[in-house]
Amino acid sequence: MPRNRLIISGTADRIASGPTASGVSKGDSAKHGAVEKRGYIRDNRPDGLSITVGCRLIDIARSTYYDAPAARAGEVELLTAICDEFEAYGWRRVRAALRHQGIVL
């Protein structure tokens, strides 16, 4: 596979030679969510392609690429349960209790 190709949902789109080049077709990348796009850039970005250009081609903001995913629902419920059971716990003890149960924040 040539280095100047990026595959998005089965369609091959030419990668522009410079960050300001125009006319780059983004295929059907609008159908995918930010999590999928972030994962695609992280896992499939060629060595010579910067994160900035990859984000521009996939049509997400660079801040979205670097943004941490939101906490899972189970973690929030467990955090709430610990805080309700041990009202005097501060953030250090709550974090230690979560770590004891295998959740690292």
PDB file of C-alpha atoms in Angstrom:
ATOM      1  CA  MET A   1       0.000   0.000   0.000  1.00  0.00           C
ATOM      2  CA  PRO A   2       1.539   3.352  -0.998  1.00  0.00           C
ATOM      3  CA  ARG A   3       2.321   5.834   1.744  1.00  0.00           C
ATOM      4  CA  ASN A   4       0.135   8.503   0.129  1.00  0.00           C
ATOM      5  CA  ARG A   5      -3.153   6.625   0.632  1.00  0.00           C
ATOM      6  CA  LEU A   6      -5.534   6.754   3.576  1.00  0.00           C
ATOM      7  CA  ILE A   7      -8.428   4.320   3.748  1.00  0.00           C
ATOM      8  CA  ILE A   8     -11.684   5.449   5.312  1.00  0.00           C
ATOM      9  CA  SER A   9     -14.542   2.933   5.361  1.00  0.00           C
ATOM     10  CA  GLY A  10     -13.314   1.086   2.298  1.00  0.00           C
ATOM     11  CA  THR A  11     -12.746   4.159   0.129  1.00  0.00           C
ATOM     12  CA  ALA A  12      -9.248   5.287  -0.732  1.00  0.00           C
ATOM     13  CA  ASP A  13      -8.697   9.023  -0.609  1.00  0.00           C
ATOM     14  CA  ARG A  14      -5.588  10.797  -1.816  1.00  0.00           C
ATOM     15  CA  ILE A  15      -3.689  12.565   0.921  1.00  0.00           C
ATOM     16  CA  ALA A  16      -2.717  16.068  -0.066  1.00  0.00           C
ATOM     17  CA  SER A  17       0.974  16.812  -0.266  1.00  0.00           C
ATOM     18  CA  GLY A  18       0.743  19.850   2.002  1.00  0.00           C
ATOM     19  CA  PRO A  19      -1.425  20.918   4.912  1.00  0.00           C
ATOM     20  CA  THR A  20      -3.009  23.737   2.918  1.00  0.00           C
ATOM     21  CA  ALA A  21      -3.845  21.764  -0.220  1.00  0.00           C
ATOM     22  CA  SER A  22      -7.487  21.861  -1.199  1.00  0.00           C
ATOM     23  CA  GLY A  23      -9.804  19.432  -2.918  1.00  0.00           C
ATOM     24  CA  VAL A  24      -9.221  16.479  -0.614  1.00  0.00           C
ATOM     25  CA  SER A  25     -12.239  14.214  -0.640  1.00  0.00           C
ATOM     26  CA  LYS A  26     -13.120  12.963   2.806  1.00  0.00           C
ATOM     27  CA  GLY A  27     -15.374  10.162   1.579  1.00  0.00           C
ATOM     28  CA  ASP A  28     -18.029   9.151   4.043  1.00  0.00           C
ATOM     29  CA  SER A  29     -16.017  10.060   7.132  1.00  0.00           C
ATOM     30  CA  ALA A  30     -18.881  12.246   8.401  1.00  0.00           C
ATOM     31  CA  LYS A  31     -20.835   9.071   9.226  1.00  0.00           C
ATOM     32  CA  HIS A  32     -18.338   8.034  11.888  1.00  0.00           C
ATOM     33  CA  GLY A  33     -18.113   9.338  15.446  1.00  0.00           C
ATOM     34  CA  ALA A  34     -15.170  11.073  17.053  1.00  0.00           C
ATOM     35  CA  VAL A  35     -14.140   7.927  18.944  1.00  0.00           C
ATOM     36  CA  GLU A  36     -13.841   5.911  15.724  1.00  0.00           C
ATOM     37  CA  LYS A  37     -11.998   8.725  13.963  1.00  0.00           C
ATOM     38  CA  ARG A  38      -9.606   9.185  16.891  1.00  0.00           C
ATOM     39  CA  GLY A  39      -8.876   5.460  16.896  1.00  0.00           C
ATOM     40  CA  TYR A  40      -8.333   5.407  13.150  1.00  0.00           C
ATOM     41  CA  ILE A  41      -5.808   8.234  13.279  1.00  0.00           C
ATOM     42  CA  ARG A  42      -4.019   6.648  16.243  1.00  0.00           C
ATOM     43  CA  ASP A  43      -3.848   3.144  14.714  1.00  0.00           C
ATOM     44  CA  ASN A  44      -3.536   3.724  10.951  1.00  0.00           C
ATOM     45  CA  ARG A  45      -1.719   7.027  10.468  1.00  0.00           C
ATOM     46  CA  PRO A  46       1.322   6.620   8.181  1.00  0.00           C
ATOM     47  CA  ASP A  47       4.699   7.580   9.634  1.00  0.00           C
ATOM     48  CA  GLY A  48       5.112  10.616   7.373  1.00  0.00           C
ATOM     49  CA  LEU A  49       1.678  12.078   8.147  1.00  0.00           C
ATOM     50  CA  SER A  50       1.371  14.477  11.067  1.00  0.00           C
ATOM     51  CA  ILE A  51      -1.507  14.323  13.523  1.00  0.00           C
ATOM     52  CA  THR A  52      -2.563  17.798  12.402  1.00  0.00           C
ATOM     53  CA  VAL A  53      -2.942  16.717   8.765  1.00  0.00           C
ATOM     54  CA  GLY A  54      -4.579  13.426   9.776  1.00  0.00           C
ATOM     55  CA  CYS A  55      -7.164  15.285  11.868  1.00  0.00           C
ATOM     56  CA  ARG A  56      -7.818  17.701   9.019  1.00  0.00           C
ATOM     57  CA  LEU A  57      -8.337  14.822   6.557  1.00  0.00           C
ATOM     58  CA  ILE A  58     -10.631  12.918   8.906  1.00  0.00           C
ATOM     59  CA  ASP A  59     -12.473  16.167   9.699  1.00  0.00           C
ATOM     60  CA  ILE A  60     -12.009  16.368  13.457  1.00  0.00           C
ATOM     61  CA  ALA A  61     -10.394  19.065  15.541  1.00  0.00           C
ATOM     62  CA  ARG A  62      -6.954  18.349  16.969  1.00  0.00           C
ATOM     63  CA  SER A  63      -8.357  18.988  20.447  1.00  0.00           C
ATOM     64  CA  THR A  64     -10.845  16.164  19.844  1.00  0.00           C
ATOM     65  CA  TYR A  65      -7.958  13.829  19.020  1.00  0.00           C
ATOM     66  CA  TYR A  66      -6.170  14.670  22.269  1.00  0.00           C
ATOM     67  CA  ASP A  67      -9.339  14.779  24.400  1.00  0.00           C
ATOM     68  CA  ALA A  68      -9.639  11.938  26.905  1.00  0.00           C
ATOM     69  CA  PRO A  69     -12.704   9.719  26.528  1.00  0.00           C
ATOM     70  CA  ALA A  70     -15.475  10.273  29.063  1.00  0.00           C
ATOM     71  CA  ALA A  71     -15.755   8.022  32.102  1.00  0.00           C
ATOM     72  CA  ARG A  72     -17.720   4.836  31.637  1.00  0.00           C
ATOM     73  CA  ALA A  73     -21.132   4.600  33.308  1.00  0.00           C
ATOM     74  CA  GLY A  74     -20.042   1.782  35.641  1.00  0.00           C
ATOM     75  CA  GLU A  75     -17.187   3.871  37.005  1.00  0.00           C
ATOM     76  CA  VAL A  76     -19.489   6.789  37.794  1.00  0.00           C
ATOM     77  CA  GLU A  77     -21.938   4.516  39.631  1.00  0.00           C
ATOM     78  CA  LEU A  78     -19.115   2.915  41.614  1.00  0.00           C
ATOM     79  CA  LEU A  79     -17.696   6.336  42.480  1.00  0.00           C
ATOM     80  CA  THR A  80     -21.120   7.474  43.671  1.00  0.00           C
ATOM     81  CA  ALA A  81     -21.562   4.312  45.758  1.00  0.00           C
ATOM     82  CA  ILE A  82     -18.184   4.797  47.468  1.00  0.00           C
ATOM     83  CA  CYS A  83     -18.926   8.459  48.191  1.00  0.00           C
ATOM     84  CA  ASP A  84     -22.364   7.587  49.611  1.00  0.00           C
ATOM     85  CA  GLU A  85     -21.040   4.764  51.796  1.00  0.00           C
ATOM     86  CA  PHE A  86     -18.006   6.649  53.114  1.00  0.00           C
ATOM     87  CA  GLU A  87     -19.078  10.288  53.355  1.00  0.00           C
ATOM     88  CA  ALA A  88     -15.910  11.355  55.172  1.00  0.00           C
ATOM     89  CA  TYR A  89     -13.625  10.087  52.390  1.00  0.00           C
ATOM     90  CA  GLY A  90     -11.705  12.729  50.523  1.00  0.00           C
ATOM     91  CA  TRP A  91     -10.596  12.426  46.927  1.00  0.00           C
ATOM     92  CA  ARG A  92      -7.421  10.512  47.842  1.00  0.00           C
ATOM     93  CA  ARG A  93      -9.282   7.806  49.733  1.00  0.00           C
ATOM     94  CA  VAL A  94     -11.975   7.568  47.057  1.00  0.00           C
ATOM     95  CA  ARG A  95      -9.285   7.195  44.392  1.00  0.00           C
ATOM     96  CA  ALA A  96      -7.530   4.531  46.495  1.00  0.00           C
ATOM     97  CA  ALA A  97     -10.825   2.645  46.932  1.00  0.00           C
ATOM     98  CA  LEU A  98     -11.407   2.735  43.173  1.00  0.00           C
ATOM     99  CA  ARG A  99      -7.854   1.576  42.516  1.00  0.00           C
ATOM    100  CA  HIS A 100      -8.392  -1.270  44.999  1.00  0.00           C
ATOM    101  CA  GLN A 101     -11.335  -2.372  42.850  1.00  0.00           C
ATOM    102  CA  GLY A 102      -9.246  -2.215  39.665  1.00  0.00           C
ATOM    103  CA  ILE A 103     -10.267   1.201  38.306  1.00  0.00           C
ATOM    104  CA  VAL A 104      -7.475   3.675  37.748  1.00  0.00           C
ATOM    105  CA  LEU A 105      -8.505   7.303  37.235  1.00  0.00           C
TER     106      LEU A 105
END
